[in-house]
Amino acid sequence: MTAVSAPERTCIGCRRKRGRAELVRLTNEAGRVVPAHAGAPGRSAYLCPEQACLEAADKRRAFARAFRGPVVLDPAVHRAVARHTSDERR
Ligand SMILES: [Zn+2]
């Protein structure tokens, strides 16, 4: 048994593994992809808080794959990514 490490998740945009806390968690709410609050139930996907990853995931239809069906990206996801990015720069 190894020591407990930070949980890692894979970004659906760039496929890199990062600590869960570094990623934006997304969930499917009635066909819309929205940022999930901590502990929200259901299937979720993770994305780096970077515009490039958001665009890559969108182009590769990674959202539909992650949520197993057609979904639309809620503008709140863009805001969550932008907010995360500006927090880091502060
Ligand atoms: Zn990424």
Coordinates of N, CA and C and ligand atoms in Angstrom, one line a residue:
M1 N 0.8 -1.2 0.0 CA 0.0 0.0 0.0 C 0.9 1.3 0.0
T2 N 0.5 2.1 -0.8 CA 1.3 3.4 -0.9 C 0.5 4.5 -0.1
A3 N 1.2 5.5 0.2 CA 0.5 6.6 0.9 C -0.6 7.2 0.0
V4 N -1.6 7.8 0.6 CA -2.7 8.4 -0.1 C -2.1 9.6 -0.8
S5 N -2.4 9.7 -2.1 CA -1.9 10.8 -2.9 C -3.1 11.6 -3.3
A6 N -2.9 12.8 -3.8 CA -4.0 13.6 -4.3 C -4.7 12.9 -5.4
P7 N -6.0 12.9 -5.4 CA -6.7 12.3 -6.5 C -6.4 12.9 -7.8
E8 N -6.1 12.1 -8.9 CA -5.8 12.7 -10.2 C -7.0 12.5 -11.1
R9 N -7.2 13.5 -12.0 CA -8.2 13.3 -13.0 C -7.6 13.7 -14.3
T10 N -8.2 13.3 -15.4 CA -7.7 13.6 -16.7 C -8.5 14.7 -17.3
C11 N -7.8 15.7 -17.8 CA -8.5 16.8 -18.5 C -9.1 16.3 -19.8
I12 N -10.3 16.5 -20.2 CA -10.9 16.0 -21.4 C -10.4 16.8 -22.6
G13 N -9.8 17.9 -22.4 CA -9.2 18.8 -23.5 C -7.9 18.3 -23.9
C14 N -6.9 18.3 -23.0 CA -5.5 17.9 -23.3 C -5.1 16.5 -22.9
R15 N -6.0 15.8 -22.2 CA -5.7 14.5 -21.7 C -4.6 14.4 -20.7
R16 N -4.2 15.5 -20.2 CA -3.1 15.4 -19.1 C -3.7 15.2 -17.8
K17 N -3.0 14.5 -16.9 CA -3.5 14.2 -15.6 C -3.1 15.3 -14.7
R18 N -4.0 15.8 -13.9 CA -3.7 16.8 -12.9 C -4.5 16.5 -11.6
G19 N -4.0 17.2 -10.6 CA -4.8 17.0 -9.3 C -6.2 17.5 -9.5
R20 N -7.1 16.9 -8.8 CA -8.5 17.3 -9.0 C -8.7 18.7 -8.7
A21 N -8.0 19.2 -7.7 CA -8.3 20.6 -7.2 C -7.8 21.6 -8.3
E22 N -7.0 21.2 -9.2 CA -6.5 22.1 -10.3 C -7.4 22.2 -11.5
L23 N -8.4 21.3 -11.5 CA -9.3 21.2 -12.6 C -10.7 21.8 -12.3
V24 N -11.4 22.1 -13.4 CA -12.7 22.6 -13.3 C -13.6 21.3 -13.5
R25 N -14.5 21.0 -12.5 CA -15.3 19.9 -12.6 C -16.6 20.3 -13.3
L26 N -17.0 19.5 -14.3 CA -18.2 19.8 -15.1 C -19.2 18.6 -14.9
T27 N -20.4 19.0 -15.1 CA -21.5 18.0 -15.0 C -22.5 18.3 -16.1
N28 N -23.4 17.3 -16.3 CA -24.4 17.4 -17.3 C -25.8 17.6 -16.6
E29 N -26.3 18.8 -16.9 CA -27.6 19.1 -16.3 C -28.6 19.2 -17.4
A30 N -29.4 18.2 -17.6 CA -30.4 18.2 -18.7 C -29.9 18.6 -20.0
G31 N -28.8 18.0 -20.4 CA -28.2 18.2 -21.7 C -27.3 19.5 -21.8
R32 N -27.1 20.1 -20.7 CA -26.2 21.3 -20.7 C -25.0 20.9 -19.9
V33 N -23.8 21.3 -20.4 CA -22.6 21.1 -19.6 C -22.4 22.3 -18.7
V34 N -22.4 22.1 -17.4 CA -22.3 23.2 -16.5 C -21.2 22.9 -15.5
P35 N -20.6 23.9 -14.8 CA -19.7 23.7 -13.8 C -20.4 23.0 -12.6
A36 N -19.8 22.0 -12.0 CA -20.4 21.3 -10.9 C -19.9 21.9 -9.6
H37 N -20.8 21.9 -8.6 CA -20.3 22.3 -7.3 C -19.7 21.0 -6.7
A38 N -18.9 21.3 -5.7 CA -18.3 20.1 -5.0 C -19.4 19.2 -4.5
G39 N -19.2 17.9 -4.7 CA -20.1 16.9 -4.2 C -21.4 16.8 -5.0
A40 N -21.5 17.5 -6.1 CA -22.7 17.3 -7.0 C -22.7 15.9 -7.5
P41 N -23.9 15.3 -7.5 CA -24.0 13.9 -8.0 C -23.9 13.7 -9.5
G42 N -23.7 12.5 -9.9 CA -23.8 12.2 -11.3 C -22.5 12.2 -12.0
R43 N -22.5 11.9 -13.3 CA -21.3 11.8 -14.1 C -20.7 13.1 -14.2
S44 N -19.4 13.1 -14.2 CA -18.7 14.4 -14.3 C -17.4 14.3 -15.2
A45 N -17.0 15.4 -15.6 CA -15.8 15.4 -16.4 C -14.9 16.6 -15.9
Y46 N -13.6 16.5 -16.2 CA -12.7 17.5 -15.7 C -12.0 18.2 -16.8
L47 N -11.7 19.5 -16.6 CA -11.1 20.3 -17.6 C -10.1 21.2 -16.9
C48 N -8.9 21.4 -17.6 CA -8.0 22.4 -17.0 C -8.7 23.8 -17.2
P49 N -8.5 24.7 -16.2 CA -9.0 26.0 -16.3 C -8.3 26.8 -17.4
E50 N -8.3 26.3 -18.6 CA -7.6 27.0 -19.7 C -8.5 27.0 -20.9
Q51 N -8.5 28.2 -21.5 CA -9.3 28.4 -22.8 C -8.9 27.3 -23.8
A52 N -7.6 27.1 -23.9 CA -7.1 26.1 -25.0 C -7.7 24.7 -24.8
C53 N -7.8 24.3 -23.5 CA -8.4 23.0 -23.2 C -9.9 23.0 -23.5
L54 N -10.5 24.0 -23.1 CA -12.0 24.1 -23.4 C -12.2 24.0 -24.9
E55 N -11.5 24.7 -25.7 CA -11.6 24.7 -27.1 C -11.3 23.3 -27.7
A56 N -10.2 22.7 -27.2 CA -9.8 21.4 -27.7 C -10.9 20.4 -27.4
A57 N -11.4 20.4 -26.2 CA -12.5 19.5 -25.8 C -13.7 19.6 -26.7
D58 N -14.0 20.9 -27.0 CA -15.2 21.2 -27.8 C -15.0 20.7 -29.2
K59 N -13.8 20.9 -29.8 CA -13.5 20.4 -31.1 C -13.5 18.9 -31.2
R60 N -13.0 18.3 -30.2 CA -12.9 16.8 -30.3 C -14.3 16.2 -29.8
R61 N -15.3 16.9 -29.6 CA -16.5 16.4 -29.1 C -16.4 15.6 -27.8
A62 N -15.4 16.0 -27.0 CA -15.1 15.3 -25.8 C -16.2 15.4 -24.8
F63 N -17.0 16.5 -24.9 CA -18.1 16.6 -23.9 C -19.2 15.6 -24.2
A64 N -19.5 15.4 -25.4 CA -20.5 14.4 -25.8 C -20.1 13.0 -25.4
R65 N -18.8 12.8 -25.6 CA -18.2 11.5 -25.2 C -18.3 11.3 -23.7
A66 N -17.8 12.3 -23.0 CA -17.8 12.2 -21.5 C -19.2 12.0 -20.9
F67 N -20.1 12.6 -21.5 CA -21.5 12.5 -21.0 C -22.4 11.6 -21.7
R68 N -21.8 10.9 -22.7 CA -22.5 9.8 -23.4 C -23.8 10.3 -24.1
G69 N -23.7 11.4 -24.8 CA -24.9 11.9 -25.5 C -24.6 13.3 -25.9
P70 N -25.5 13.9 -26.8 CA -25.3 15.2 -27.2 C -25.6 16.2 -26.1
V71 N -24.7 17.2 -25.9 CA -24.8 18.2 -24.9 C -24.4 19.5 -25.5
V72 N -24.9 20.6 -24.9 CA -24.5 21.9 -25.3 C -23.7 22.5 -24.1
L73 N -22.7 23.3 -24.5 CA -21.9 23.9 -23.5 C -22.5 25.2 -23.0
D74 N -22.7 25.2 -21.7 CA -23.3 26.4 -21.1 C -22.3 27.5 -21.0
P75 N -22.7 28.7 -21.2 CA -21.7 29.8 -21.1 C -21.0 29.9 -19.7
A76 N -21.7 29.3 -18.7 CA -21.1 29.3 -17.4 C -19.8 28.6 -17.3
V77 N -19.6 27.6 -18.2 CA -18.3 26.9 -18.3 C -17.2 27.9 -18.7
H78 N -17.5 28.7 -19.7 CA -16.5 29.7 -20.2 C -16.1 30.6 -19.0
R79 N -17.2 31.0 -18.3 CA -16.9 31.9 -17.2 C -16.1 31.3 -16.1
A80 N -16.4 30.0 -15.8 CA -15.6 29.3 -14.8 C -14.2 29.2 -15.1
V81 N -13.9 28.9 -16.4 CA -12.5 28.8 -16.9 C -11.8 30.2 -16.8
A82 N -12.5 31.2 -17.2 CA -12.0 32.5 -17.2 C -11.7 33.0 -15.8
R83 N -12.6 32.6 -14.9 CA -12.4 33.1 -13.5 C -11.2 32.4 -12.8
H84 N -11.1 31.1 -13.1 CA -10.0 30.3 -12.6 C -8.7 30.8 -13.1
T85 N -8.7 31.2 -14.4 CA -7.5 31.7 -15.0 C -7.0 33.0 -14.4
S86 N -8.0 33.9 -14.1 CA -7.6 35.2 -13.6 C -7.3 35.1 -12.1
D87 N -7.8 34.1 -11.4 CA -7.4 33.9 -10.0 C -5.9 33.5 -9.9
E88 N -5.5 32.7 -10.9 CA -4.1 32.3 -10.9 C -3.2 33.4 -11.1
R89 N -3.6 34.3 -11.9 CA -2.7 35.4 -12.3 C -2.6 36.5 -11.2
R90 N -3.5 36.5 -10.3 CA -3.5 37.5 -9.2 C -2.3 37.3 -8.3
Ligands
ZN1 ZN -6.2 20.4 -20.2

